[in-house]
PDB file of C-alpha atoms and ligand atoms in Angstrom:
ATOM      1  CA  MET A   3      84.550  66.786 152.544  1.00  0.00           C
ATOM      2  CA  ALA A   4      87.958  66.176 154.117  1.00  0.00           C
ATOM      3  CA  THR A   5      90.783  64.487 152.205  1.00  0.00           C
ATOM      4  CA  LYS A   6      91.513  61.174 153.910  1.00  0.00           C
ATOM      5  CA  VAL A   7      95.173  60.181 154.230  1.00  0.00           C
ATOM      6  CA  HIS A   8      96.141  56.856 155.796  1.00  0.00           C
ATOM      7  CA  VAL A   9      99.734  56.430 156.983  1.00  0.00           C
ATOM      8  CA  ILE A  10     100.222  52.671 157.323  1.00  0.00           C
ATOM      9  CA  PHE A  11     103.507  51.288 158.619  1.00  0.00           C
ATOM     10  CA  TYR A  12     105.328  48.320 160.014  1.00  0.00           C
ATOM     11  CA  SER A  13     108.213  48.887 162.411  1.00  0.00           C
ATOM     12  CA  MET A  14     110.202  46.415 164.474  1.00  0.00           C
ATOM     13  CA  TYR A  15     112.616  48.751 166.294  1.00  0.00           C
ATOM     14  CA  GLY A  16     110.779  52.070 166.066  1.00  0.00           C
ATOM     15  CA  HIS A  17     112.633  53.867 163.261  1.00  0.00           C
ATOM     16  CA  VAL A  18     109.825  53.592 160.723  1.00  0.00           C
ATOM     17  CA  TYR A  19     107.356  54.533 163.447  1.00  0.00           C
ATOM     18  CA  ARG A  20     109.226  57.811 164.082  1.00  0.00           C
ATOM     19  CA  MET A  21     109.255  58.500 160.356  1.00  0.00           C
ATOM     20  CA  ALA A  22     105.529  57.679 160.171  1.00  0.00           C
ATOM     21  CA  GLU A  23     104.778  60.278 162.832  1.00  0.00           C
ATOM     22  CA  ALA A  24     106.642  62.912 160.799  1.00  0.00           C
ATOM     23  CA  VAL A  25     104.830  61.897 157.604  1.00  0.00           C
ATOM     24  CA  ALA A  26     101.475  62.087 159.410  1.00  0.00           C
ATOM     25  CA  ALA A  27     102.356  65.492 160.890  1.00  0.00           C
ATOM     26  CA  GLY A  28     103.122  66.789 157.394  1.00  0.00           C
ATOM     27  CA  ALA A  29      99.804  65.529 156.049  1.00  0.00           C
ATOM     28  CA  CYS A  30      97.994  67.154 159.010  1.00  0.00           C
ATOM     29  CA  GLU A  31      99.357  70.568 157.965  1.00  0.00           C
ATOM     30  CA  LEU A  32      96.938  70.682 155.045  1.00  0.00           C
ATOM     31  CA  PRO A  33      93.531  72.103 155.925  1.00  0.00           C
ATOM     32  CA  ALA A  34      90.545  69.791 155.484  1.00  0.00           C
ATOM     33  CA  THR A  35      92.701  66.688 155.779  1.00  0.00           C
ATOM     34  CA  GLU A  36      91.860  63.734 157.996  1.00  0.00           C
ATOM     35  CA  VAL A  37      94.941  61.665 158.820  1.00  0.00           C
ATOM     36  CA  ALA A  38      94.933  58.152 160.285  1.00  0.00           C
ATOM     37  CA  LEU A  39      98.161  56.626 161.606  1.00  0.00           C
ATOM     38  CA  LEU A  40      97.888  52.821 161.484  1.00  0.00           C
ATOM     39  CA  GLN A  41     100.180  49.803 161.736  1.00  0.00           C
ATOM     40  CA  VAL A  42     100.002  46.384 160.126  1.00  0.00           C
ATOM     41  CA  PRO A  43      99.872  43.265 162.312  1.00  0.00           C
ATOM     42  CA  GLU A  44     103.048  41.615 163.611  1.00  0.00           C
ATOM     43  CA  LEU A  45     103.910  38.122 162.352  1.00  0.00           C
ATOM     44  CA  VAL A  46     107.043  37.363 164.382  1.00  0.00           C
ATOM     45  CA  PRO A  47     106.446  35.201 167.485  1.00  0.00           C
ATOM     46  CA  ALA A  48     106.576  37.113 170.788  1.00  0.00           C
ATOM     47  CA  GLU A  49     109.522  35.088 172.139  1.00  0.00           C
ATOM     48  CA  VAL A  50     111.611  35.975 169.075  1.00  0.00           C
ATOM     49  CA  LEU A  51     110.776  39.673 169.504  1.00  0.00           C
ATOM     50  CA  GLU A  52     111.661  39.392 173.181  1.00  0.00           C
ATOM     51  CA  ARG A  53     115.077  37.860 172.424  1.00  0.00           C
ATOM     52  CA  SER A  54     115.952  40.571 169.893  1.00  0.00           C
ATOM     53  CA  GLY A  55     114.875  43.426 172.172  1.00  0.00           C
ATOM     54  CA  ALA A  56     112.118  44.501 169.763  1.00  0.00           C
ATOM     55  CA  GLN A  57     109.281  43.689 172.148  1.00  0.00           C
ATOM     56  CA  ALA A  58     110.081  46.569 174.511  1.00  0.00           C
ATOM     57  CA  VAL A  59     110.411  49.096 171.674  1.00  0.00           C
ATOM     58  CA  ARG A  60     107.183  47.935 170.071  1.00  0.00           C
ATOM     59  CA  GLN A  61     105.372  48.728 173.323  1.00  0.00           C
ATOM     60  CA  THR A  62     106.086  52.429 172.686  1.00  0.00           C
ATOM     61  CA  PHE A  63     103.771  52.384 169.685  1.00  0.00           C
ATOM     62  CA  ALA A  64     101.393  49.613 170.749  1.00  0.00           C
ATOM     63  CA  HIS A  65      98.675  52.279 171.022  1.00  0.00           C
ATOM     64  CA  VAL A  66      98.659  52.798 167.224  1.00  0.00           C
ATOM     65  CA  PRO A  67      95.570  51.001 165.860  1.00  0.00           C
ATOM     66  CA  LEU A  68      95.867  48.125 163.433  1.00  0.00           C
ATOM     67  CA  ALA A  69      95.204  48.807 159.758  1.00  0.00           C
ATOM     68  CA  ARG A  70      92.366  46.853 158.189  1.00  0.00           C
ATOM     69  CA  VAL A  71      92.423  45.967 154.521  1.00  0.00           C
ATOM     70  CA  GLU A  72      88.758  46.838 154.069  1.00  0.00           C
ATOM     71  CA  HIS A  73      89.441  50.417 155.238  1.00  0.00           C
ATOM     72  CA  LEU A  74      91.913  51.140 152.430  1.00  0.00           C
ATOM     73  CA  ALA A  75      89.093  51.886 150.018  1.00  0.00           C
ATOM     74  CA  ASP A  76      87.980  54.765 152.291  1.00  0.00           C
ATOM     75  CA  ALA A  77      91.253  56.674 151.867  1.00  0.00           C
ATOM     76  CA  ASP A  78      92.092  59.223 149.179  1.00  0.00           C
ATOM     77  CA  ALA A  79      95.797  58.556 149.741  1.00  0.00           C
ATOM     78  CA  ILE A  80      97.805  55.840 151.437  1.00  0.00           C
ATOM     79  CA  ILE A  81     101.400  56.387 152.533  1.00  0.00           C
ATOM     80  CA  PHE A  82     103.170  53.127 153.400  1.00  0.00           C
ATOM     81  CA  GLY A  83     106.212  52.802 155.648  1.00  0.00           C
ATOM     82  CA  THR A  84     108.388  49.707 156.018  1.00  0.00           C
ATOM     83  CA  PRO A  85     111.867  48.698 157.137  1.00  0.00           C
ATOM     84  CA  THR A  86     113.895  46.936 154.462  1.00  0.00           C
ATOM     85  CA  ARG A  87     114.353  43.191 154.484  1.00  0.00           C
ATOM     86  CA  PHE A  88     117.061  42.155 152.007  1.00  0.00           C
ATOM     87  CA  GLY A  89     116.295  45.213 149.867  1.00  0.00           C
ATOM     88  CA  ASN A  90     112.539  44.675 149.842  1.00  0.00           C
ATOM     89  CA  MET A  91     109.583  45.479 152.081  1.00  0.00           C
ATOM     90  CA  ALA A  92     109.142  43.550 155.334  1.00  0.00           C
ATOM     91  CA  ALA A  93     107.016  40.378 155.311  1.00  0.00           C
ATOM     92  CA  GLN A  94     104.522  41.980 157.699  1.00  0.00           C
ATOM     93  CA  MET A  95     103.755  44.638 155.077  1.00  0.00           C
ATOM     94  CA  ARG A  96     103.804  42.074 152.248  1.00  0.00           C
ATOM     95  CA  ASN A  97     101.347  39.922 154.181  1.00  0.00           C
ATOM     96  CA  PHE A  98      99.030  42.897 154.650  1.00  0.00           C
ATOM     97  CA  LEU A  99      99.191  43.815 150.968  1.00  0.00           C
ATOM     98  CA  ASP A 100      98.671  40.213 149.914  1.00  0.00           C
ATOM     99  CA  GLN A 101      95.240  40.414 151.511  1.00  0.00           C
ATOM    100  CA  THR A 102      94.208  43.199 149.118  1.00  0.00           C
ATOM    101  CA  GLY A 103      93.275  40.877 146.243  1.00  0.00           C
ATOM    102  CA  GLY A 104      89.594  41.636 146.730  1.00  0.00           C
ATOM    103  CA  LEU A 105      90.241  45.372 146.516  1.00  0.00           C
ATOM    104  CA  TRP A 106      92.337  44.810 143.395  1.00  0.00           C
ATOM    105  CA  ALA A 107      89.564  42.709 141.792  1.00  0.00           C
ATOM    106  CA  ARG A 108      87.079  45.544 142.099  1.00  0.00           C
ATOM    107  CA  GLY A 109      89.584  48.307 141.354  1.00  0.00           C
ATOM    108  CA  ALA A 110      88.965  49.871 144.741  1.00  0.00           C
ATOM    109  CA  LEU A 111      92.326  51.667 144.926  1.00  0.00           C
ATOM    110  CA  VAL A 112      92.473  52.858 141.311  1.00  0.00           C
ATOM    111  CA  GLY A 113      93.237  56.588 141.146  1.00  0.00           C
ATOM    112  CA  LYS A 114      94.185  56.929 144.807  1.00  0.00           C
ATOM    113  CA  VAL A 115      97.555  58.402 145.709  1.00  0.00           C
ATOM    114  CA  GLY A 116     100.208  55.940 146.920  1.00  0.00           C
ATOM    115  CA  SER A 117     103.554  56.797 148.450  1.00  0.00           C
ATOM    116  CA  VAL A 118     106.311  54.932 150.323  1.00  0.00           C
ATOM    117  CA  PHE A 119     108.927  55.713 152.989  1.00  0.00           C
ATOM    118  CA  ILE A 120     111.414  53.287 154.471  1.00  0.00           C
ATOM    119  CA  SER A 121     114.285  52.509 156.822  1.00  0.00           C
ATOM    120  CA  THR A 122     117.431  50.485 156.203  1.00  0.00           C
ATOM    121  CA  GLY A 123     120.204  49.375 158.529  1.00  0.00           C
ATOM    122  CA  THR A 124     123.025  50.489 156.272  1.00  0.00           C
ATOM    123  CA  GLN A 125     123.640  53.243 153.761  1.00  0.00           C
ATOM    124  CA  HIS A 126     123.530  51.011 150.681  1.00  0.00           C
ATOM    125  CA  GLY A 127     121.341  48.222 152.027  1.00  0.00           C
ATOM    126  CA  GLY A 128     118.245  49.020 149.963  1.00  0.00           C
ATOM    127  CA  GLN A 129     117.359  52.687 150.436  1.00  0.00           C
ATOM    128  CA  GLU A 130     116.025  53.005 146.918  1.00  0.00           C
ATOM    129  CA  THR A 131     115.216  49.396 145.948  1.00  0.00           C
ATOM    130  CA  THR A 132     112.876  48.987 148.919  1.00  0.00           C
ATOM    131  CA  ILE A 133     110.811  51.929 147.726  1.00  0.00           C
ATOM    132  CA  THR A 134     110.874  51.258 143.996  1.00  0.00           C
ATOM    133  CA  SER A 135     110.088  47.544 144.421  1.00  0.00           C
ATOM    134  CA  PHE A 136     107.160  48.528 146.674  1.00  0.00           C
ATOM    135  CA  HIS A 137     105.878  50.784 143.886  1.00  0.00           C
ATOM    136  CA  SER A 138     105.110  47.722 141.705  1.00  0.00           C
ATOM    137  CA  THR A 139     102.325  46.699 144.074  1.00  0.00           C
ATOM    138  CA  LEU A 140     100.887  50.216 144.100  1.00  0.00           C
ATOM    139  CA  LEU A 141     100.946  50.346 140.304  1.00  0.00           C
ATOM    140  CA  HIS A 142      99.134  47.002 140.070  1.00  0.00           C
ATOM    141  CA  HIS A 143      96.434  48.636 142.169  1.00  0.00           C
ATOM    142  CA  GLY A 144      96.284  51.551 139.743  1.00  0.00           C
ATOM    143  CA  MET A 145      97.502  54.026 142.331  1.00  0.00           C
ATOM    144  CA  ILE A 146      99.138  57.328 141.435  1.00  0.00           C
ATOM    145  CA  ILE A 147     102.640  57.322 142.879  1.00  0.00           C
ATOM    146  CA  VAL A 148     103.965  60.406 144.607  1.00  0.00           C
ATOM    147  CA  GLY A 149     107.545  60.800 145.805  1.00  0.00           C
ATOM    148  CA  VAL A 150     109.533  63.795 147.021  1.00  0.00           C
ATOM    149  CA  PRO A 151     110.630  66.522 144.579  1.00  0.00           C
ATOM    150  CA  TYR A 152     114.136  68.047 144.660  1.00  0.00           C
ATOM    151  CA  THR A 153     112.578  71.340 145.703  1.00  0.00           C
ATOM    152  CA  VAL A 154     112.765  69.746 149.159  1.00  0.00           C
ATOM    153  CA  VAL A 155     116.288  70.966 149.852  1.00  0.00           C
ATOM    154  CA  GLY A 156     117.167  68.203 152.310  1.00  0.00           C
ATOM    155  CA  LEU A 157     117.405  65.749 149.400  1.00  0.00           C
ATOM    156  CA  SER A 158     120.554  67.524 148.249  1.00  0.00           C
ATOM    157  CA  ASN A 159     122.185  67.637 151.695  1.00  0.00           C
ATOM    158  CA  MET A 160     125.811  66.515 151.295  1.00  0.00           C
ATOM    159  CA  GLN A 161     126.972  67.665 154.726  1.00  0.00           C
ATOM    160  CA  GLU A 162     126.066  64.412 156.439  1.00  0.00           C
ATOM    161  CA  ILE A 163     125.001  60.847 155.791  1.00  0.00           C
ATOM    162  CA  THR A 164     121.276  61.084 155.197  1.00  0.00           C
ATOM    163  CA  GLY A 165     118.313  59.160 153.876  1.00  0.00           C
ATOM    164  CA  GLY A 166     115.760  60.699 151.548  1.00  0.00           C
ATOM    165  CA  SER A 167     115.485  60.406 147.770  1.00  0.00           C
ATOM    166  CA  PRO A 168     113.052  61.462 145.057  1.00  0.00           C
ATOM    167  CA  TYR A 169     111.426  58.056 145.579  1.00  0.00           C
ATOM    168  CA  GLY A 170     110.510  58.808 149.169  1.00  0.00           C
ATOM    169  CA  ALA A 171     111.678  59.642 152.663  1.00  0.00           C
ATOM    170  CA  SER A 172     114.019  57.231 154.384  1.00  0.00           C
ATOM    171  CA  THR A 173     116.269  56.806 157.371  1.00  0.00           C
ATOM    172  CA  LEU A 174     119.281  54.698 158.279  1.00  0.00           C
ATOM    173  CA  ALA A 175     119.033  52.816 161.555  1.00  0.00           C
ATOM    174  CA  GLY A 176     122.659  51.672 161.656  1.00  0.00           C
ATOM    175  CA  SER A 177     123.667  48.015 161.751  1.00  0.00           C
ATOM    176  CA  ASP A 178     122.910  47.875 165.483  1.00  0.00           C
ATOM    177  CA  GLY A 179     119.791  50.070 165.230  1.00  0.00           C
ATOM    178  CA  SER A 180     121.351  52.799 167.352  1.00  0.00           C
ATOM    179  CA  ARG A 181     120.981  55.656 164.866  1.00  0.00           C
ATOM    180  CA  LEU A 182     117.688  57.562 165.086  1.00  0.00           C
ATOM    181  CA  PRO A 183     116.032  59.438 162.197  1.00  0.00           C
ATOM    182  CA  SER A 184     117.899  62.719 161.778  1.00  0.00           C
ATOM    183  CA  PRO A 185     116.244  66.152 161.605  1.00  0.00           C
ATOM    184  CA  ASN A 186     116.959  66.189 157.848  1.00  0.00           C
ATOM    185  CA  GLU A 187     115.267  62.813 157.337  1.00  0.00           C
ATOM    186  CA  LEU A 188     112.271  63.780 159.479  1.00  0.00           C
ATOM    187  CA  GLU A 189     111.880  67.008 157.534  1.00  0.00           C
ATOM    188  CA  ILE A 190     111.841  65.100 154.226  1.00  0.00           C
ATOM    189  CA  ALA A 191     109.231  62.753 155.750  1.00  0.00           C
ATOM    190  CA  ARG A 192     107.110  65.735 156.800  1.00  0.00           C
ATOM    191  CA  CYS A 193     107.332  67.190 153.279  1.00  0.00           C
ATOM    192  CA  GLN A 194     106.297  63.842 151.772  1.00  0.00           C
ATOM    193  CA  GLY A 195     103.209  63.688 153.994  1.00  0.00           C
ATOM    194  CA  ARG A 196     102.276  67.244 153.149  1.00  0.00           C
ATOM    195  CA  ARG A 197     102.802  66.762 149.432  1.00  0.00           C
ATOM    196  CA  VAL A 198     100.712  63.586 149.320  1.00  0.00           C
ATOM    197  CA  ALA A 199      97.866  65.316 151.182  1.00  0.00           C
ATOM    198  CA  GLU A 200      98.064  68.291 148.836  1.00  0.00           C
ATOM    199  CA  ILE A 201      97.948  66.171 145.664  1.00  0.00           C
ATOM    200  CA  ALA A 202      95.222  63.877 147.021  1.00  0.00           C
ATOM    201  CA  GLY A 203      93.174  66.960 147.897  1.00  0.00           C
ATOM    202  CA  ARG A 204      93.558  68.344 144.388  1.00  0.00           C
ATOM    203  CA  LEU A 205      92.536  65.010 142.843  1.00  0.00           C
ATOM    204  CA  ALA A 206      89.546  64.663 145.150  1.00  0.00           C
ATOM    205  CA  ARG A 207      88.404  68.269 144.573  1.00  0.00           C
ATOM    206  CA  PRO A 208      89.732  69.331 141.148  1.00  0.00           C
ATOM    207  CA  HIS A 209      87.792  72.607 141.061  1.00  0.00           C
TER     208      HIS A 209
HETATM  209  C1  LIG B 826     115.742  39.870 158.359  1.00  0.00           C
HETATM  210  C2  LIG B 826     116.296  41.244 158.220  1.00  0.00           C
HETATM  211  C3  LIG B 826     116.776  41.657 156.993  1.00  0.00           C
HETATM  212  C4  LIG B 826     117.315  42.937 156.848  1.00  0.00           C
HETATM  213  N1  LIG B 826     117.784  43.306 155.629  1.00  0.00           N
HETATM  214  C5  LIG B 826     118.397  44.498 155.503  1.00  0.00           C
HETATM  215  C6  LIG B 826     118.928  44.895 154.248  1.00  0.00           C
HETATM  216  O1  LIG B 826     118.827  44.215 153.239  1.00  0.00           O
HETATM  217  N2  LIG B 826     119.566  46.089 154.186  1.00  0.00           N
HETATM  218  C7  LIG B 826     119.710  46.909 155.271  1.00  0.00           C
HETATM  219  O2  LIG B 826     120.296  47.965 155.155  1.00  0.00           O
HETATM  220  N3  LIG B 826     119.150  46.582 156.452  1.00  0.00           N
HETATM  221  C8  LIG B 826     118.503  45.394 156.586  1.00  0.00           C
HETATM  222  N4  LIG B 826     117.946  45.058 157.792  1.00  0.00           N
HETATM  223  C9  LIG B 826     117.912  46.060 158.888  1.00  0.00           C
HETATM  224  C10 LIG B 826     116.536  46.708 159.005  1.00  0.00           C
HETATM  225  O3  LIG B 826     116.130  47.275 157.809  1.00  0.00           O
HETATM  226  C11 LIG B 826     116.511  47.725 160.151  1.00  0.00           C
HETATM  227  O4  LIG B 826     116.521  46.985 161.350  1.00  0.00           O
HETATM  228  C12 LIG B 826     115.268  48.603 160.044  1.00  0.00           C
HETATM  229  O5  LIG B 826     115.395  49.488 158.983  1.00  0.00           O
HETATM  230  C13 LIG B 826     114.981  49.394 161.288  1.00  0.00           C
HETATM  231  O6  LIG B 826     113.675  49.917 161.163  1.00  0.00           O
HETATM  232  P1  LIG B 826     112.599  49.702 162.332  1.00  0.00           P
HETATM  233  O7  LIG B 826     113.251  50.205 163.589  1.00  0.00           O
HETATM  234  O8  LIG B 826     111.426  50.536 161.972  1.00  0.00           O
HETATM  235  O9  LIG B 826     112.262  48.237 162.425  1.00  0.00           O
HETATM  236  C14 LIG B 826     117.374  43.807 157.957  1.00  0.00           C
HETATM  237  C15 LIG B 826     116.855  43.389 159.202  1.00  0.00           C
HETATM  238  C16 LIG B 826     116.321  42.127 159.337  1.00  0.00           C
HETATM  239  C17 LIG B 826     115.775  41.696 160.663  1.00  0.00           C
END
């Protein structure tokens, strides 16, 4: 039976979406792995998105299906992606997770692998806090948290400003959103996806 990995993200300006594609590509590298790329529903009114320029960008990934809470129990691993909002996950992701009370009540996610990647506007605007604060929710669900080990050499890259930490892959969008995920950040994202798929596979088929 294939290992099922869900990559579930929210993105307003496309940075987390690009990272999500890299994470999903990494997970796809593992044989016998079924990967679903999904997004959580938008909460911001269309006219607000229009004014901020997000509406046009969001069209580029409008084809990605919406995640459904009841499908989470089908996955062996769930990798969540979110932009930071004041150092925490975005409300769209929070809203999605806050509908998982039923799953929590029956322990439906206990023992599944959970992992997080993110985007911030600035270098010190919540790269690590957004991931580690997200982990609390995963731990309440009894999930097994997987990050990125330092054997992924891009984590130690000091030649450039870069996202990526042992907590998870990340990118920096820039204050005006003009910076795109760098090759180093995308490579860390790919490694995270691959690692999650590998560990989930081992947990699902220990022998
Ligand atoms: C309401 C709001 C709060 C934000 N808070 C932060 C923050 O605390 N730190 C930071 O670096 N960037 C912050 N940002 C910038 C976003 O994180 C940035 O736009 C996002 O990472 C881009 O990812 P996306 O293109 O996938 O939406 C904030 C943006 C908004 C709209």
